XYZ file of C-alpha atoms in Angstrom:
778
model
C -3.491 24.765 7.626
C -0.428 22.618 6.955
C -0.745 19.078 5.576
C 0.015 17.218 8.823
C -2.521 19.256 10.789
C -5.148 18.764 8.101
C -4.615 15.006 8.025
C -4.587 14.768 11.817
C -7.941 16.567 12.043
C -9.378 14.451 9.236
C -8.449 11.280 11.151
C -9.637 12.424 14.583
C -12.437 15.000 14.131
C -15.714 13.544 12.787
C -16.911 17.065 11.926
C -13.949 17.898 9.725
C -14.379 17.577 5.945
C -11.620 17.297 3.341
C -10.680 15.287 0.290
C -8.045 12.577 0.581
C -4.932 14.475 -0.638
C -3.244 11.584 -2.467
C -1.008 13.846 -4.556
C 0.297 15.626 -1.447
C 1.141 12.573 0.647
C 4.628 12.071 -0.847
C 5.505 15.468 0.701
C 5.200 13.975 4.191
C 8.485 13.131 5.860
C 8.967 9.558 7.038
C 8.591 10.703 10.659
C 5.386 12.610 9.891
C 4.006 9.526 8.190
C 4.898 7.491 11.285
C 2.931 9.876 13.488
C -0.181 9.570 11.275
C -0.292 5.777 10.875
C -1.425 5.068 14.484
C -4.236 7.628 14.010
C -5.238 5.961 10.742
C -5.410 2.541 12.429
C -7.755 3.925 15.104
C -10.314 4.780 12.417
C -12.621 1.770 12.479
C -15.863 0.793 10.812
C -17.698 3.645 12.530
C -15.496 6.345 11.033
C -17.032 9.002 8.804
C -16.515 8.810 5.028
C -13.836 11.507 5.266
C -12.014 9.687 8.054
C -12.162 6.420 6.095
C -10.899 7.994 2.859
C -7.974 9.659 4.593
C -7.212 6.491 6.581
C -6.906 4.447 3.381
C -4.771 7.152 1.777
C -2.350 7.328 4.709
C -2.139 3.545 5.047
C -1.543 3.259 1.306
C 1.362 5.670 1.584
C 2.699 3.570 4.461
C 2.769 0.521 2.196
C 4.613 2.442 -0.516
C 7.521 3.660 1.632
C 8.892 3.036 5.121
C 7.683 5.293 7.902
C 9.822 6.159 10.910
C 8.378 6.332 14.394
C 9.398 8.555 17.260
C 9.217 6.769 20.648
C 5.864 8.516 21.187
C 4.542 7.327 17.804
C 5.758 3.786 18.493
C 3.817 3.748 21.779
C 0.839 5.283 19.954
C 0.827 2.387 17.465
C 0.788 -0.203 20.267
C -2.019 1.715 22.019
C -3.992 1.957 18.758
C -3.744 -1.810 18.264
C -5.095 -2.369 21.789
C -7.865 0.214 21.334
C -9.108 -1.546 18.199
C -9.075 -5.097 19.601
C -12.778 -5.216 20.380
C -14.015 -3.593 17.167
C -11.671 -5.418 14.767
C -11.570 -8.655 16.773
C -7.965 -8.950 15.598
C -4.479 -7.702 16.427
C -2.136 -7.087 13.500
C 1.151 -7.573 15.313
C 3.036 -6.883 12.105
C 2.265 -3.184 12.599
C 3.630 -3.411 16.126
C 6.982 -4.877 15.086
C 7.210 -2.470 12.116
C 7.030 0.481 14.502
C 9.452 -1.252 16.865
C 12.101 -1.748 14.141
C 11.715 1.799 12.824
C 11.735 3.596 16.164
C 13.993 6.692 15.976
C 14.889 6.875 19.677
C 15.002 4.837 22.887
C 12.282 2.232 22.969
C 9.358 3.376 25.144
C 7.852 1.233 27.880
C 5.513 -1.075 25.964
C 4.850 -3.702 28.626
C 1.202 -2.807 29.295
C -0.103 -2.732 25.701
C 2.081 -5.746 24.861
C 0.489 -7.801 27.631
C -2.963 -6.860 26.344
C -2.095 -7.853 22.774
C -0.568 -11.185 23.812
C -3.473 -12.009 26.146
C -5.954 -11.307 23.328
C -4.097 -13.577 20.908
C -3.768 -16.414 23.405
C -7.413 -16.166 24.418
C -8.355 -16.491 20.744
C -5.796 -19.288 20.332
C -4.510 -17.211 17.405
C -0.871 -18.199 16.904
C -0.376 -16.584 13.506
C 2.665 -14.305 13.103
C 4.604 -16.418 15.636
C 7.766 -14.300 15.468
C 5.791 -11.102 16.002
C 3.901 -12.783 18.831
C 7.181 -13.775 20.468
C 8.611 -10.272 19.968
C 5.614 -8.610 21.610
C 5.582 -11.242 24.378
C 9.245 -10.469 25.098
C 8.216 -6.842 25.656
C 5.296 -7.851 27.873
C 7.255 -9.760 30.524
C 5.116 -11.232 33.302
C 5.466 -14.801 31.978
C 3.968 -13.928 28.594
C 7.034 -15.095 26.681
C 7.093 -18.435 28.473
C 3.421 -19.056 27.754
C 3.711 -18.098 24.080
C 6.708 -20.351 23.631
C 4.867 -23.257 25.256
C 1.781 -22.755 23.080
C 3.830 -22.485 19.853
C 5.607 -25.735 20.655
C 2.398 -27.782 20.767
C 2.098 -29.935 17.654
C 4.601 -27.874 15.739
C 7.097 -30.678 15.256
C 10.618 -31.175 16.639
C 12.277 -28.667 14.295
C 9.754 -25.971 15.240
C 10.171 -26.762 18.949
C 13.940 -26.449 18.576
C 13.514 -23.038 16.977
C 11.049 -21.879 19.612
C 13.619 -22.617 22.302
C 16.241 -20.681 20.368
C 14.226 -17.599 19.442
C 12.812 -17.230 22.960
C 16.301 -16.150 23.960
C 16.620 -13.540 21.214
C 16.156 -9.836 21.815
C 12.802 -8.269 20.825
C 14.468 -6.414 17.939
C 15.927 -9.680 16.578
C 12.525 -11.352 16.822
C 11.019 -8.342 15.073
C 13.524 -8.816 12.215
C 12.339 -12.417 11.790
C 8.736 -11.261 11.775
C 9.443 -8.532 9.231
C 11.135 -11.050 6.944
C 8.869 -14.078 7.293
C 5.415 -12.670 8.097
C 4.559 -10.150 5.404
C 0.913 -11.021 4.840
C -0.621 -8.120 6.765
C -2.585 -5.421 4.932
C -0.452 -2.653 6.378
C 2.964 -4.232 5.769
C 5.523 -1.530 4.898
C 8.357 -2.029 2.417
C 10.933 -4.365 3.998
C 14.051 -3.024 5.622
C 17.171 -3.142 3.425
C 19.470 -6.169 3.932
C 16.821 -7.756 6.136
C 17.923 -11.367 5.724
C 21.568 -10.352 5.991
C 20.837 -8.845 9.397
C 19.128 -12.077 10.466
C 21.975 -14.158 9.058
C 24.382 -12.168 11.223
C 22.666 -13.428 14.400
C 25.167 -16.175 15.402
C 22.643 -18.317 17.271
C 20.232 -18.349 14.341
C 22.980 -19.122 11.817
C 23.967 -22.173 13.876
C 20.319 -23.222 14.149
C 19.891 -22.954 10.338
C 22.397 -25.742 9.752
C 20.984 -27.859 12.557
C 17.439 -27.516 11.208
C 18.304 -28.328 7.591
C 20.358 -31.340 8.644
C 17.444 -32.583 10.774
C 15.074 -32.126 7.824
C 17.422 -34.068 5.547
C 17.814 -36.926 8.003
C 14.038 -37.210 8.373
C 13.462 -37.214 4.597
C 16.111 -39.902 4.115
C 14.556 -41.960 6.908
C 11.226 -41.772 5.054
C 12.937 -42.930 1.860
C 14.562 -45.819 3.756
C 11.244 -46.882 5.316
C 12.279 -46.095 8.890
C 9.465 -43.522 9.076
C 6.042 -44.329 7.574
C 5.349 -42.438 4.352
C 2.491 -39.950 4.219
C 1.947 -37.743 1.178
C 3.101 -34.188 1.944
C 3.320 -35.150 5.603
C 7.069 -35.184 6.203
C 6.929 -31.855 8.062
C 4.325 -29.775 9.848
C 3.260 -26.427 8.409
C 5.254 -24.666 11.114
C 8.350 -26.731 10.342
C 8.116 -25.829 6.651
C 8.044 -22.132 7.566
C 10.984 -22.550 9.943
C 13.002 -24.466 7.352
C 12.291 -21.699 4.831
C 13.866 -19.196 7.225
C 16.807 -21.529 7.852
C 17.383 -21.970 4.103
C 17.358 -18.217 3.492
C 19.898 -17.616 6.234
C 22.202 -20.340 4.852
C 21.813 -19.008 1.294
C 22.567 -15.425 2.320
C 25.677 -16.636 4.154
C 26.519 -18.824 1.123
C 27.445 -21.615 3.513
C 29.952 -24.077 1.988
C 28.119 -27.076 3.500
C 24.790 -26.162 1.908
C 25.133 -27.519 -1.692
C 25.868 -31.102 -0.632
C 23.061 -31.031 1.914
C 20.534 -29.734 -0.627
C 21.633 -32.408 -3.096
C 20.458 -34.912 -0.453
C 17.381 -33.054 0.798
C 15.689 -32.078 -2.472
C 15.551 -35.557 -4.070
C 14.357 -37.010 -0.766
C 11.364 -34.652 -0.532
C 10.283 -34.711 -4.198
C 9.786 -38.419 -4.929
C 7.697 -40.861 -2.887
C 9.500 -43.991 -1.620
C 6.652 -45.936 -3.227
C 5.373 -45.795 -6.804
C 2.893 -43.083 -5.792
C 2.845 -39.823 -7.756
C 2.856 -37.810 -4.551
C 5.717 -36.107 -2.696
C 7.003 -36.451 0.860
C 6.782 -32.639 1.107
C 5.520 -30.550 -1.760
C 5.271 -27.669 0.716
C 8.976 -27.740 1.569
C 9.950 -28.059 -2.096
C 8.066 -24.881 -2.952
C 9.397 -23.110 0.142
C 12.972 -23.873 -0.907
C 12.255 -22.554 -4.420
C 10.815 -19.369 -2.889
C 14.035 -19.060 -0.895
C 15.941 -19.445 -4.162
C 13.886 -16.645 -5.712
C 15.184 -14.314 -3.008
C 18.741 -15.608 -2.520
C 19.726 -17.938 -5.382
C 22.943 -19.858 -5.793
C 23.906 -21.805 -8.944
C 24.064 -25.020 -6.923
C 20.522 -24.660 -5.575
C 19.100 -23.710 -8.977
C 20.777 -26.746 -10.545
C 19.504 -29.011 -7.773
C 15.942 -27.752 -8.286
C 16.099 -28.236 -12.053
C 17.540 -31.706 -11.561
C 14.737 -32.915 -9.267
C 12.182 -31.249 -11.520
C 12.805 -34.008 -14.068
C 12.156 -36.792 -11.549
C 8.937 -35.534 -9.919
C 6.017 -37.855 -10.690
C 3.261 -35.431 -9.683
C 1.794 -33.990 -12.900
C 1.308 -30.413 -11.711
C 4.561 -29.835 -9.829
C 6.950 -29.451 -12.835
C 4.728 -26.742 -14.358
C 4.677 -24.838 -11.078
C 8.437 -25.191 -10.743
C 8.959 -23.867 -14.273
C 6.970 -20.735 -13.434
C 8.814 -20.201 -10.166
C 12.212 -20.771 -11.746
C 11.723 -17.790 -14.075
C 12.069 -15.500 -11.054
C 14.979 -17.563 -9.751
C 16.900 -17.054 -13.000
C 16.402 -13.289 -12.861
C 17.476 -13.182 -9.209
C 20.586 -15.271 -9.903
C 21.636 -12.837 -12.629
C 21.455 -9.997 -10.105
C 23.601 -11.881 -7.590
C 26.796 -11.428 -9.546
C 29.023 -12.524 -6.655
C 27.848 -16.133 -7.058
C 26.254 -16.266 -10.546
C 29.491 -17.274 -12.309
C 30.186 -20.237 -10.031
C 30.123 -23.563 -11.844
C 31.760 -26.861 -10.766
C 33.945 -28.785 -13.218
C 32.381 -32.141 -12.208
C 35.600 -33.950 -13.074
C 35.835 -32.776 -16.706
C 39.297 -32.013 -18.056
C 40.348 -28.766 -19.687
C 39.028 -29.974 -23.067
C 35.530 -30.550 -21.694
C 35.852 -34.346 -21.649
C 35.360 -36.833 -18.824
C 36.797 -40.342 -19.234
C 35.851 -43.505 -17.372
C 36.883 -47.145 -17.816
C 34.573 -50.161 -17.398
C 36.560 -53.328 -17.976
C 37.572 -53.420 -21.637
C 35.262 -50.539 -22.458
C 35.763 -46.818 -22.257
C 33.165 -44.138 -21.618
C 33.543 -40.535 -22.758
C 31.271 -37.702 -21.691
C 31.871 -34.748 -23.993
C 30.492 -31.234 -23.576
C 28.961 -29.885 -26.797
C 26.918 -26.841 -27.737
C 23.734 -28.803 -27.045
C 24.846 -30.238 -23.691
C 26.779 -33.340 -22.679
C 26.983 -36.504 -24.820
C 27.862 -39.965 -23.488
C 29.635 -42.349 -25.894
C 31.182 -45.801 -25.442
C 34.086 -47.473 -27.234
C 36.144 -50.676 -27.170
C 39.661 -50.925 -28.501
C 39.204 -47.494 -30.045
C 36.061 -48.516 -31.955
C 32.934 -46.462 -31.192
C 29.837 -48.330 -30.008
C 26.203 -47.354 -30.390
C 25.491 -47.457 -26.686
C 26.441 -49.065 -23.389
C 27.167 -52.767 -24.114
C 25.208 -55.415 -22.255
C 28.330 -56.500 -20.358
C 28.871 -52.965 -19.079
C 25.242 -52.597 -18.041
C 25.480 -55.950 -16.233
C 28.832 -55.565 -14.499
C 29.063 -51.802 -14.131
C 25.458 -50.738 -13.704
C 26.364 -48.183 -11.062
C 28.810 -46.437 -13.378
C 26.296 -46.379 -16.248
C 23.703 -44.783 -13.967
C 26.248 -42.287 -12.637
C 27.294 -41.190 -16.133
C 23.734 -40.850 -17.368
C 22.932 -38.708 -14.327
C 26.048 -36.665 -15.049
C 24.899 -35.976 -18.610
C 21.570 -34.788 -17.261
C 23.243 -32.638 -14.603
C 25.581 -30.953 -17.092
C 22.600 -30.056 -19.280
C 20.804 -28.575 -16.306
C 23.841 -26.564 -15.198
C 24.459 -25.136 -18.657
C 20.784 -24.251 -18.982
C 20.899 -22.510 -15.610
C 23.975 -20.534 -16.665
C 22.416 -19.447 -19.981
C 19.174 -18.348 -18.316
C 21.035 -16.436 -15.618
C 23.218 -14.660 -18.180
C 20.214 -13.633 -20.275
C 18.323 -12.430 -17.217
C 21.346 -10.265 -16.419
C 20.654 -7.943 -19.340
C 18.400 -5.623 -17.322
C 20.800 -5.763 -14.363
C 23.596 -4.764 -16.757
C 25.725 -7.306 -14.903
C 29.468 -6.572 -15.023
C 32.154 -9.101 -14.044
C 35.895 -8.836 -13.367
C 37.713 -9.760 -16.565
C 40.275 -12.060 -14.934
C 37.635 -14.093 -13.109
C 35.405 -14.226 -16.204
C 38.309 -15.421 -18.364
C 39.156 -18.219 -15.910
C 35.790 -19.254 -14.491
C 33.633 -18.828 -17.596
C 35.520 -18.441 -20.884
C 38.084 -21.045 -19.813
C 35.768 -23.317 -17.848
C 35.475 -26.825 -19.358
C 31.673 -26.743 -19.122
C 30.746 -23.062 -19.221
C 32.733 -22.228 -22.330
C 30.240 -24.116 -24.513
C 27.726 -21.407 -23.534
C 30.080 -18.466 -23.119
C 31.934 -19.085 -26.364
C 28.793 -18.592 -28.466
C 27.879 -15.275 -26.855
C 29.229 -11.835 -27.705
C 30.977 -10.067 -24.827
C 32.355 -6.587 -24.286
C 35.613 -5.977 -22.425
C 36.465 -2.502 -21.141
C 39.966 -2.142 -22.559
C 40.167 1.514 -21.485
C 37.855 3.717 -19.410
C 34.604 3.923 -21.370
C 36.062 1.985 -24.325
C 34.524 -1.457 -24.855
C 35.791 -4.111 -27.264
C 33.333 -6.785 -28.424
C 34.440 -10.387 -28.888
C 32.931 -13.814 -29.561
C 35.256 -16.107 -27.524
C 34.428 -19.355 -29.306
C 34.794 -18.074 -32.856
C 37.022 -15.032 -32.789
C 35.949 -11.446 -33.114
C 34.837 -9.380 -36.055
C 37.445 -8.921 -38.774
C 40.311 -6.866 -37.421
C 39.255 -7.184 -33.796
C 41.610 -10.036 -32.906
C 41.044 -12.606 -30.137
C 40.446 -12.022 -26.460
C 41.806 -8.570 -25.661
C 44.839 -8.105 -23.443
C 43.267 -6.256 -20.545
C 44.024 -6.194 -16.792
C 42.283 -8.793 -14.633
C 40.395 -6.014 -12.866
C 38.837 -4.718 -16.090
C 35.098 -5.059 -16.585
C 33.380 -7.499 -18.925
C 29.683 -7.674 -19.760
C 27.337 -9.235 -22.282
C 27.036 -7.296 -25.517
C 23.544 -5.996 -26.310
C 22.552 -4.618 -29.742
C 20.967 -1.537 -28.195
C 24.474 -0.329 -27.297
C 25.840 -0.801 -30.834
C 25.413 0.975 -34.137
C 23.339 -0.754 -36.866
C 26.403 -1.583 -38.965
C 28.071 -3.480 -36.108
C 24.845 -5.346 -35.355
C 24.551 -6.399 -38.999
C 28.171 -7.548 -39.013
C 27.661 -9.788 -35.986
C 24.517 -11.242 -37.533
C 26.367 -11.976 -40.762
C 29.200 -13.681 -38.881
C 26.855 -15.931 -36.888
C 24.944 -16.926 -40.009
C 28.052 -17.608 -42.090
C 29.627 -19.746 -39.356
C 26.318 -21.420 -38.494
C 26.638 -20.460 -34.820
C 23.401 -20.794 -32.892
C 23.565 -18.786 -29.707
C 22.265 -20.130 -26.346
C 19.662 -17.363 -26.471
C 18.814 -14.641 -28.952
C 21.537 -12.008 -28.650
C 22.872 -10.743 -31.986
C 19.371 -11.083 -33.468
C 17.748 -9.670 -30.335
C 14.957 -7.176 -30.898
C 15.466 -3.639 -29.624
C 12.709 -1.204 -28.705
C 13.502 2.495 -28.628
C 11.273 5.215 -27.245
C 9.055 6.652 -29.982
C 7.954 10.286 -30.403
C 4.402 9.210 -29.523
C 5.650 7.718 -26.244
C 7.564 10.878 -25.415
C 4.306 12.737 -25.996
C 2.184 10.510 -23.721
C 4.868 10.736 -21.041
C 4.156 7.986 -18.529
C 2.508 5.321 -20.683
C 2.919 3.575 -24.024
C 0.097 2.644 -26.392
C 2.447 0.723 -28.688
C 0.837 -2.646 -27.902
C -2.661 -1.425 -27.035
C -5.941 -2.351 -28.744
C -4.971 -5.898 -29.722
C -7.338 -8.857 -29.442
C -5.600 -11.849 -27.898
C -6.419 -15.341 -26.719
C -6.549 -14.556 -23.007
C -5.744 -17.978 -21.544
C -2.710 -18.293 -23.789
C -1.489 -14.850 -22.791
C -2.041 -15.605 -19.093
C 0.049 -18.772 -19.471
C 2.798 -16.719 -21.131
C 2.725 -14.213 -18.262
C 3.483 -16.990 -15.832
C 6.060 -18.627 -18.094
C 7.981 -15.343 -18.412
C 7.873 -14.558 -14.688
C 5.127 -11.887 -14.790
C 2.414 -11.864 -12.139
C -1.253 -11.286 -12.915
C -4.673 -12.256 -11.583
C -6.747 -14.687 -13.607
C -9.537 -12.535 -15.052
C -13.249 -13.333 -14.972
C -16.575 -11.561 -15.365
C -17.160 -10.732 -11.701
C -17.095 -7.411 -9.892
C -13.742 -5.813 -10.677
C -12.372 -9.059 -12.066
C -12.437 -8.267 -15.780
C -9.278 -6.148 -15.892
C -5.810 -6.225 -14.410
C -2.158 -5.319 -14.942
C 0.507 -7.972 -15.487
C 3.599 -6.933 -13.527
C 7.269 -7.819 -13.822
C 10.183 -6.577 -11.709
C 13.438 -5.845 -13.547
C 16.952 -4.547 -12.951
C 17.500 -6.296 -9.605
C 14.283 -4.862 -8.201
C 14.889 -1.253 -9.193
C 12.250 -1.078 -11.966
C 8.797 -2.506 -12.493
C 6.738 -2.721 -15.703
C 2.926 -2.969 -15.827
C 0.904 -4.179 -18.825
C -2.825 -3.457 -18.635
C -5.384 -5.785 -20.211
C -9.056 -6.631 -19.845
C -11.477 -9.350 -20.877
C -13.398 -8.698 -24.057
C -15.483 -11.876 -24.430
C -16.240 -15.014 -22.456
C -16.953 -18.535 -23.581
C -14.985 -21.452 -24.918
C -12.249 -19.060 -26.074
C -11.891 -15.985 -23.865
C -10.547 -12.954 -25.703
C -8.842 -10.020 -24.060
C -7.921 -6.544 -25.205
C -4.532 -5.050 -24.475
C -3.896 -1.558 -23.133
C -1.152 0.670 -21.756
C 2.359 -0.211 -20.603
C 3.685 1.792 -17.649
C 6.886 1.770 -15.589
C 7.585 2.339 -11.890
C 10.881 3.136 -10.215
C 11.732 1.999 -6.684
C 12.089 5.091 -4.519
C 12.389 5.340 -0.731
C 11.543 1.666 -0.427
C 8.349 1.925 -2.511
C 7.226 2.215 -6.139
C 6.683 5.532 -7.916
C 5.437 5.850 -11.503
C 8.187 7.141 -13.798
C 8.151 8.934 -17.161
C 9.111 6.612 -19.998
C 12.012 8.920 -20.853
C 13.544 8.161 -17.430
C 13.530 4.385 -17.921
C 17.023 3.073 -18.806
C 16.941 2.189 -22.527
C 17.998 -1.419 -21.939
C 15.325 -1.932 -19.257
C 12.700 -0.356 -21.507
C 13.731 -2.492 -24.479
C 13.723 -5.791 -22.581
C 10.338 -5.058 -20.989
C 8.741 -4.119 -24.308
C 10.267 -7.240 -25.870
C 8.245 -9.348 -23.444
C 5.056 -7.392 -24.167
C 5.631 -7.805 -27.910
C 5.999 -11.537 -27.304
C 2.717 -11.676 -25.372
C 0.817 -9.877 -28.110
C 2.572 -11.469 -31.086
C 2.100 -15.047 -29.912
C -1.459 -14.779 -28.629
C -3.054 -12.288 -31.043
C -5.926 -13.700 -33.052
C -4.149 -12.186 -36.073
C -1.740 -15.137 -35.893
C -4.595 -17.655 -35.863
C -5.119 -18.980 -39.410
C -8.560 -20.344 -38.512
C -9.975 -16.972 -37.461
C -10.945 -15.655 -40.885
C -14.621 -16.553 -40.717
C -15.361 -15.537 -37.150
C -17.660 -12.668 -36.265
C -16.980 -9.040 -35.488
C -13.289 -9.577 -34.745
C -12.595 -10.173 -38.461
C -11.777 -6.492 -38.989
C -9.051 -6.592 -36.341
C -7.726 -9.886 -37.714
C -7.431 -8.386 -41.182
C -5.744 -5.203 -39.934
C -3.255 -6.793 -37.518
C -2.597 -9.944 -39.519
C -1.254 -7.984 -42.476
C -0.161 -4.727 -40.828
C 3.180 -3.041 -40.211
C 5.936 -5.159 -38.703
C 6.837 -5.090 -35.042
C 10.445 -5.152 -33.859
C 10.378 -8.941 -33.541
C 9.078 -9.291 -37.102
C 11.769 -6.939 -38.401
C 14.440 -9.152 -36.805
C 12.743 -12.135 -38.440
C 12.984 -10.377 -41.812
C 16.700 -9.751 -41.279
C 17.283 -13.410 -40.446
C 15.361 -14.547 -43.518
C 17.385 -12.244 -45.765
C 20.478 -14.147 -44.614
C 18.948 -17.645 -44.668
C 17.020 -17.642 -47.954
C 20.012 -17.054 -50.301
C 21.465 -20.344 -48.988
C 18.346 -22.336 -49.886
C 17.522 -24.182 -53.089
C 14.430 -21.977 -53.488
C 16.420 -18.718 -53.311
C 15.657 -17.780 -56.934
C 11.917 -18.103 -56.225
C 11.948 -15.759 -53.196
C 12.171 -12.013 -52.751
C 11.293 -9.443 -50.111
C 8.875 -6.568 -50.409
C 8.530 -4.509 -47.234
C 6.630 -6.608 -44.729
C 6.236 -9.523 -47.155
C 8.257 -12.468 -48.359
C 7.187 -13.093 -51.952
C 7.351 -16.690 -53.208
C 6.922 -17.610 -56.887
C 5.535 -21.099 -57.418
C 4.539 -22.932 -60.579
C 0.822 -22.378 -59.948
C 0.904 -18.866 -58.523
C 2.699 -16.134 -56.597
C 2.307 -15.843 -52.833
C 2.978 -13.139 -50.261
C 3.836 -14.358 -46.740
C 3.454 -11.742 -44.009
C 6.630 -11.660 -41.924
C 4.752 -10.886 -38.747
C 1.777 -13.232 -38.705
C 2.980 -15.758 -41.346
C -0.417 -15.341 -43.044
C -0.408 -15.895 -46.810
C -2.088 -13.903 -49.585
C -2.222 -14.961 -53.236
C -1.626 -12.608 -56.126
C -3.149 -10.900 -57.995
C -6.241 -10.254 -55.833
C -4.801 -10.924 -52.336
C -7.051 -13.908 -51.704
C -6.234 -15.462 -48.313
C -4.568 -18.894 -48.390
C -5.117 -20.898 -45.219
C -2.274 -23.301 -44.408
C -2.508 -24.905 -40.998
C 0.961 -25.177 -39.474
C 0.999 -28.971 -39.290
C 0.382 -29.189 -43.061
C 3.498 -27.286 -43.959
C 6.781 -29.056 -44.356
C 10.066 -28.018 -42.868
C 13.625 -28.770 -43.850
C 15.709 -29.994 -40.928
C 18.882 -29.029 -42.796
C 18.004 -25.331 -42.803
C 20.171 -23.470 -40.283
C 18.211 -21.080 -38.066
C 20.329 -18.651 -36.005
C 17.762 -18.602 -33.189
C 14.640 -20.398 -32.042
C 11.495 -18.794 -33.386
C 8.326 -20.714 -34.173
C 7.080 -18.060 -36.606
C 10.393 -18.052 -38.464
C 10.194 -21.833 -38.894
C 6.569 -21.530 -40.003
C 7.377 -18.926 -42.653
C 10.208 -21.049 -44.014
C 8.055 -24.190 -44.113
C 5.330 -22.299 -46.007
C 7.896 -20.845 -48.420
C 9.354 -24.293 -49.130
C 5.870 -25.696 -49.653
C 4.648 -22.910 -51.949
C 7.853 -22.704 -54.015
C 7.091 -26.269 -55.024
C 3.321 -25.801 -55.219
C 3.003 -28.143 -58.199
C 3.873 -30.992 -55.868
C 1.205 -30.158 -53.247
C -1.193 -33.034 -52.686
C -3.241 -31.659 -49.807
C -6.710 -31.143 -51.362
C -7.561 -28.278 -48.994
C -4.537 -26.193 -49.942
C -4.630 -27.196 -53.608
C -8.300 -26.272 -53.911
C -7.674 -22.792 -52.541
C -4.744 -22.223 -54.930
C -6.751 -23.289 -57.974
C -9.687 -21.105 -56.968
C -7.310 -18.178 -56.537
C -5.751 -18.821 -59.932
C-alpha cells in the first residue's frame, strides 16, 4: 500500500490502524499533501486515536512546507471547513484562502460553501481575519460581500472604513494575499508565499491607499498634539486602524517610497509622546506595529526614526521593548543590501563638519569616532558651551543642533549594528558605491574607516584594507579596482592565524577601537566531537546558569524563547534565532534546574535548521556554513559565559552546585576567553605593572608584594599561590585605570585588568575583606 493510500485510509476509515509515519511525510509531493489536508481537517474530536495522530502529522507537515491544491482539493478544503462548523464552532478562513492562493488550476465554483462560511461568521458576529472574510465573501456573491463590508466598517474608524471600501473592489486572489500576509495566527497556517508583500505592493489601488492612510494617521496624531483632538492614552486609533496602518506601512516600505521618511519623521514622534506631561503614549499599539513592519522591511531612515523617538518616550517599559525589537530590525536591515548603505549627509561637509553662525558666535558639529560633538566659539576662541546670549536669542538653533548631534549618533549606531548583523548574510556591496556612499561619506566614514574590509581585486582574490588607517604593511591604501567589484566586511574565520594576529597588533598599536568586535572576534570551528554527533553540539551543554539573566540576554540578542516555569511542559524550551537572511535557524535547548529567589537553568544541545521548500528541516552541523555556525555559537557562548554561576564570585559557599562552580570557574578557556587572553597579551606590556604579570595557559599570573595570584581568563576568578586558596573580590571593589586602552568592549576583560592592577599593588589595599583573605592565604 503506497503512502498516500495509507494516509487516506488512516484519515477516513475508523477501523484502519497505523502509526503516524512522520519520517515518510517529506516524501509526499506538494500536490499530494494538498489532497490530504482537507481530509485531516475533517477529523474532529470524535476521531479515533489513529485518525488523530495522522491528522496532527499531516497538518504539521502542512505548516512546514507549502502544499498545492488541485481544483478538486481546493473545493474539498472549503467543504471540509463547512462540514466541521458545528463540531468546531469555528471557521478557520485562513485555510480557505491558503488553498485558494495555491490552487494549481482554474478556480472551482466555491459560491455555496463560501456563503455557508460567511453566514456562520456573521451569525457569530466573528469578524476576525477580515481580509479572509472579505475574500470568501467575494466568492459567495448573493450580497455577502456588501454585508461583510458594512459590518467591518462599524466602529472601525475612518482609516479602516476607507480601506474596507477599497478592498471590497479587489479580486478574491488579491484579498487572499492580504489575508496570507496579515492574518497568520491560525494553527494550520502554511509557510508564506515568496515575495508576498511585494505582490501586495504591486496592487496599484492598495499602493495609493497606503500613502493616503499614513498621511491621515499623521494628521490625526498631529491634531492630538495640537489639542484639536482630545488626548486619550493609546486611543489615537482603533485596533482595526492599527492593523490597517501596519499593512500600509509594509507596502510603502517594500516600495521604498520617497515620501515615506519625511512622513515617518512626523508620525513617530507624534504617537510616542503624550501632549501632556503624562508618561503614556497616543498610540503604543501603532508604534509597535511600525517596528514590526521595520523587522520585515527595514530602511535606514525608519530605523533611525525609531531609535530617535526611543530616547524621548516617557513610558518606562516601552524603551526596553523597543530595544528587544530593534535587534531583529538590525539583522533584517543587514539583509536588505539594496537600502542598507543609504545614509543622509544632514548638511555636513566632506570633512564631517557642520558650521552654523549665531550672531557673533559660531557653532561646529564635528563627527568623531564616538559620534557627533557640538562646540561653540567666538572670535576663534573655543567656549565651554552655548553662551547665554545664544541660548536667549537663538534658542531654536541651539535645540536644532543638539537634536542633530543626537540624530547623528543614532544613525551611526544603526549603521554599525546593520553592518555587524550582515556577517551571517555575507553581505557584498558594489565597490564604487561603497567607496562613495560609505568610505567617503562624511558621517559613515567614522564607522567604516575603523573596520577591516575585503575588496575582490580579481576573481576569488580578496584584498583586506582598513580605510581609516591604511592597510597592513605592504598592502597599500584602497585598492584600484573597478566600480563593479565586490566589497565585504572582513571576518577572521576567512583568514589565516598570522593575518588575524597582524590585524590585532595594528589595532592595538594605533589604539583603534572598532565600532564592534571584528579583528578580535571569536571564531568557532566544528570540532571532531560535533562531527561525530552529527546534528547537535554538546559544546555548551551541562552548564548551570542564572536563568532570568540568560532569558534577558536571549531577548537582548534577538532570540525568541518562552519564559520557563514549573508547570506542565513549561520547564524546558529551545531559544531560537534566525540567521543568514532567513535561510538558517539555530536552536539552543535549556531547562529549569531549581526554582526560588534565583532560578537556575541547565543548558543542553545546539541544533541547526535549514529553510527548505518554505519550511525548516534539521541539518547536519557539517552542512552549516562556517560563518553562520561561528556567529551562532558566539551568541551561545555569550549566554553561557555571562550567566554561568561560575562567573559569580559570591557562589563559593552555596550548596550542591559548588562542584560545578569549581569545575567551570577554573576550567579550560572558551573561544571568547582565548580572544581575551590575546588582547591581554597586547595590553599588559604597555602597563606600569607589566613586569609583575605573566601568562600561564588559562591564567594571568600577578606578583604582588604580599603574594602571587592567578586570575582565570575565563571567569576572572582569583586563586592565591601556593595552595590555590580562592580570593573573593567583588567587582565594585576593584579599581580600573581609565587610561588603559581596550581594543573592544568586554566587561570581563575590564574586570581582569582591574583585579590585576589592584593585586600588583596589594600592599596598598585597604579593603579589610580583601586584605584579610590575602593575609590568611599567606
